[in-house]
Amino acid sequence: MRSDQREVNELRKITIETDYVKHPEGSVLISFGDTKVICNASVEDRVPPFLRGQGKGWITAEYAMLPRATEQRNIRESSKGKVSGRTMEIQRLIGRALRAVVDLDKIGERTLWVDCDVIQADGGTRTASITGAFVAVVLAFGKMVDKGTIKELPVKDFLTAISVGVLKDGKEILDLCYEEDSQAHVDMNVVMTGQGEFVELQGTGEEATFSMNQLQEMLSLAQEGVTELITLQKEAIGKWSETIESKQSSKAAGK
Amino acid sequence: MRSDQREVNELRKITIETDYVKHPEGSVLISFGDTKVICNASVEDRVPPFLRGQGKGWITAEYAMLPRATEQRNIRESSKGKVSGRTMEIQRLIGRALRAVVDLDKIGERTLWVDCDVIQADGGTRTASITGAFVAVVLAFGKMVDKGTIKELPVKDFLTAISVGVLKDGKEILDLCYEEDSQAHVDMNVVMTGQGEFVELQGTGEEATFSMNQLQEMLSLAQEGVTELITLQKEAIGKWSETIESKQSSKAAGK
Amino acid sequence: MRSDQREVNELRKITIETDYVKHPEGSVLISFGDTKVICNASVEDRVPPFLRGQGKGWITAEYAMLPRATEQRNIRESSKGKVSGRTMEIQRLIGRALRAVVDLDKIGERTLWVDCDVIQADGGTRTASITGAFVAVVLAFGKMVDKGTIKELPVKDFLTAISVGVLKDGKEILDLCYEEDSQAHVDMNVVMTGQGEFVELQGTGEEATFSMNQLQEMLSLAQEGVTELITLQKEAIGKWSETIESKQSSKAAGK
Amino acid sequence: MRSDQREVNELRKITIETDYVKHPEGSVLISFGDTKVICNASVEDRVPPFLRGQGKGWITAEYAMLPRATEQRNIRESSKGKVSGRTMEIQRLIGRALRAVVDLDKIGERTLWVDCDVIQADGGTRTASITGAFVAVVLAFGKMVDKGTIKELPVKDFLTAISVGVLKDGKEILDLCYEEDSQAHVDMNVVMTGQGEFVELQGTGEEATFSMNQLQEMLSLAQEGVTELITLQKEAIGKWSETIESKQSSKAAGK
Amino acid sequence: MRSDQREVNELRKITIETDYVKHPEGSVLISFGDTKVICNASVEDRVPPFLRGQGKGWITAEYAMLPRATEQRNIRESSKGKVSGRTMEIQRLIGRALRAVVDLDKIGERTLWVDCDVIQADGGTRTASITGAFVAVVLAFGKMVDKGTIKELPVKDFLTAISVGVLKDGKEILDLCYEEDSQAHVDMNVVMTGQGEFVELQGTGEEATFSMNQLQEMLSLAQEGVTELITLQKEAIGKWSETIESKQSSKAAGK
Amino acid sequence: MRSDQREVNELRKITIETDYVKHPEGSVLISFGDTKVICNASVEDRVPPFLRGQGKGWITAEYAMLPRATEQRNIRESSKGKVSGRTMEIQRLIGRALRAVVDLDKIGERTLWVDCDVIQADGGTRTASITGAFVAVVLAFGKMVDKGTIKELPVKDFLTAISVGVLKDGKEILDLCYEEDSQAHVDMNVVMTGQGEFVELQGTGEEATFSMNQLQEMLSLAQEGVTELITLQKEAIGKWSETIESKQSSKAAGK
């Protein structure tokens, strides 16, 4: 039994609240248990210098935690005057993952800024961020389609992320809370599409290593979690869900 | 009539939700209409170098806005690598105001960090921050009293803040929303105690000036607003309200 | 009696030396007793990005102290790599105050940089800076009028600043020196026009509060001080004094 | 056939030159084809603050490229005043990987600084860095054992890293050069021990995704490469090779 | 004839005003023609980390220019967030030069901070800074001797600096003003003691070179200038002049 | 006898390896004994803002040391977030020296970036950098001539640098190694052309001074060293050697 009584393959309670903040084109408050992240998607009508004049768009992400999102207060990165390596790693991961399922050629020379701000942390903030950011991004693009700014939803597939790991006793588990995460020997973040393909895989032995068998077991748990998360995303994005599914079908048919 | 149908002396809808985030000693989500600020108070068991060895404590505040708290997305201060002058001004103001009503000699060599993070902005973020921060601070100190860490609530009086201003047509108004604020000729922030004394007064003509009469009228509106805010603070802090009132009485009697 | 034998409503000896440094368009050395500030106004033929193409100008100010302007040497802000919150607050105040009395529509797309460098500090450096900066600005604009760069002096009124405060014993005083300032319960900076209107009002209780009566008394002292300062400014700016007075009259008549 | 005529499972020419620079405790120049990295290990007699007083040591890594290690010159990170996200990610990866095979309890309160400086880049700089850094670390610890500073070599296993990927045509390949890397759909870095366990796995779809089958195929190629790299590491570390092998045996026996 | 009618070996008008600012232990306003520098010496009762516990002291210098000391306004280094290479070079030069004539063993564990702030620049600011800083340093040490903090003046010799150069027409000249400096082919700064020894020699061809003969001629002009400067320093430091001269004699005798 | 058995006028073993790194237009590994510096020259097809539109080019240099180039590991300047004063001084010196022998009018609006990265340090890194950088620059320009990008080699003369100094015992020596440098009373860097003219002269008494006689003796040693260095440079640059010599002749003839 896990510290919070969950089964090894059981997700925490996941909720996705849309239109959480009024200004952004897409805004979501996502909870993975006590982990709560505000994901805001903002549209900017220009692209970074390296893309100018190519007629395609860009998606970039930023990630931060409120100083007291954690048990101990952290110094603000704005006060320190620089962004930590951990933050950079996470925001690069979120942006890369989102770009894998968006057709950047179909959004014109625009940038989608995705801000993931953790207001309460209890493990799994990066996977909650990706899962929530996907919803915010779909809603922002959906608003653009409704307004006629772009012709069709440029989203090729669903995108979710979940953590898996190996506890000290060798047991593989799904969706680690902070207490589990801080004690795990192995920690892996899996980002997958609705089609069951991998977008990103980051497994790390924390002063430890893991075998091929453990890897297989973790990937299998991840797949279970991802299926549930996609169901919740579909509810959150409503009518846009079908559009994405139809793209999946045509893509599968075209294979 | 104002743009949102309020009377000149009418506050927006104010709500104060306590225990909003689970980790901080005191946590509040305060709303002044569409302006929403998370105010978290954290206790640290040491003081800044300039106070070490004096047996007294310190209160300091930090203020930030989520990038998309506003109509246009702002660049993160952590990405820019420095805190703006506006942010510094506001956080210095919040800290100074809180210190005016707390007896720093009674909290030992501890620092209270007060983080005000604006998740949605519609004018008056600094006054909402001060009003909410006061509640978070009382709750944090209350928790310390309950635990026996300190003997008594070191809070000498209530503390609230409200904005007043002069519109282009010369009309004085209370609690400006963003639309009003951006067009006002004069903008003044008033920080007051429950006893009706001033803690801080910051009035600014925006490429304009104001007369002694206008000043008097604005101060009078501010006093009306403050009275209402204190009523709401009392509800939010519950049992600690009486403790503060009794201090006020004894102080008044001792005068 | 005050520590330097002044009456409560008595200014320190004020001197204004014009053309102090040879390169700037306007240059002033102003002394408020032992507080000495060099105020240089420089004209730049372009405006910040947010104003480009609007045909109007801008005024911005920077403030600094020599490391040993004070009793204890301060670390240079250039060595620290960042400007302190106090410096930012002061330079924002100076710029805002100057913009309130200058008609920015009449200077074309130009920026006036006003540098206030404190070479010796004894309290009241921000009020001395504003009072001296006004003279430097008038001289710089005057030179532009004389050269035909602009048609008329774009200055709508006089501008001066003075500090007032409340000592521990409850006595209100005018123009605090450093010794008084460091002990005062309340410190207020008042920026006023030649017409007696407020441009900026910043009153702060230093771990203390102040009443409406104390506020009135301080404002009354400030008005006395401002009247004297304007007399000195008139001498310093010579022929431009009449131009400004005639604008005041026509403005008063037009009311 | 690949652009440089290699088989899909063929490594580039790998060389490891030890004692490359004279000052460091361990110094290596490693080449993966045209990718050349200087790996220097330095011993410092203290640990970072978070470890003080615990009697254990720490390993940390830094990574940089000479500005012209690449086809286009890059701006120095020292000139930019900050380290890029890419650099941070890589140096965190190197440090974490090394710590997984070193027994930090056996090195006392010391820090091993591992500097990986790329003097010429042609893809795979992070895997070359890890593979070379391991040798530099063993040599540095070996020197400490020879001097009697520590009792035994605190290295639990071999450590190597290699890149694998999927080309646009769907073919999986081993050890990507820059030309391949810049065109690959999937890029994965695999860090493994001499026992064939994973230390770190980082697979990324570059605006693409990958299937479970592709993952399996890539892992299988990685294992082939790792076996060859360990043979080269053994030659480079000479007598210390046996010590590590004997630890592997006893660990396997103890399982 | 030079642009300002001086002979090739003629200094500009040099003045040294002592006790210019009231707080520093030593304070000087030095003018080399229109170049004006405030040199303040401050005593701090501790040394930098690398000297702690050795019983000796340190002298360090900082140099800055007011933004409008020059014909064109320069951006403040505090606003830019970093000190320029030029500033660093100059302040390292000033500090090194002063340390060459001060007996650091005789001042205890103290640091002398020397701040050279250029309020008006017309060429030769670094040589004016060194020449003025020497006077400020002697006055600061003199005050310490008078107070009994140190036993004797720890100054071994006089120290002055002067610029020499070669104009485009090949003529060597002494003490270049800005106009000359900006056109010179060669620019050399010579720092010398009262005994005629070199402390520092920095000669630079500006996209040009110079011969041994030109070097000799420049050094000869420098020596003429130095002799005059020492006479002015002697007047400025009054009674301390003899103390330094007697040290020179005994040193010469001891050779 | 010197610590490494050299005569006072004897250089260490000097080697120059060309085409050391494959990407740069010019690349050199130069060794002065145990001091080893990689000098890479990169051509960029634009100039800094202050030169745009003038039809001429620019040369700029950057200098760095690997953290463990020295006996003690140095913190990376990229980690510190700023470049030290020493580094700035050196890179400004290298750039200035190179510009003195290059005809910037003949390279079009291009910038030559010269990166000097010290991989092993044993004194004299700046003189090795200049001597090696010259070769890298000639090779880069040579490649441009061969490609027809520019018409002729824009190099007017040879350029080498060497250190000289005075030991504690008063003996003048050539080409100081680190051990000598750290103990020397006087340290001078001399940059000279093939014609025997000075480009830069930087002599510094380290808490000491030096006489005219010592200066002459040091300059004479420097000239001996420079002659040898030029011979080695000629071998390294091969066919371009004659081109430069012919320019020297015509320049001498034209005098």
XYZ file of C-alpha atoms in Angstrom, chain D residues 16 23 28 32 47 49 51 54-55 59 61 63 82 125 142 165 170 177 183 191 200:
21
model
C 40.771 8.585 -24.963
C 47.256 20.578 -13.292
C 41.296 13.349 -20.383
C 34.040 10.644 -30.693
C 31.330 20.289 0.116
C 26.493 24.034 2.195
C 26.031 18.622 2.720
C 27.422 14.828 7.032
C 30.795 13.239 6.345
C 30.368 15.428 -7.480
C 29.944 18.969 -13.367
C 30.044 21.937 -19.370
C 24.261 33.773 -18.098
C 29.067 16.177 -27.016
C 42.998 6.668 -8.211
C 18.151 8.075 -32.849
C 12.534 5.508 -39.909
C 27.158 12.862 -35.867
C 17.929 15.811 -39.267
C 23.626 6.386 -19.904
C 19.586 7.894 -17.360
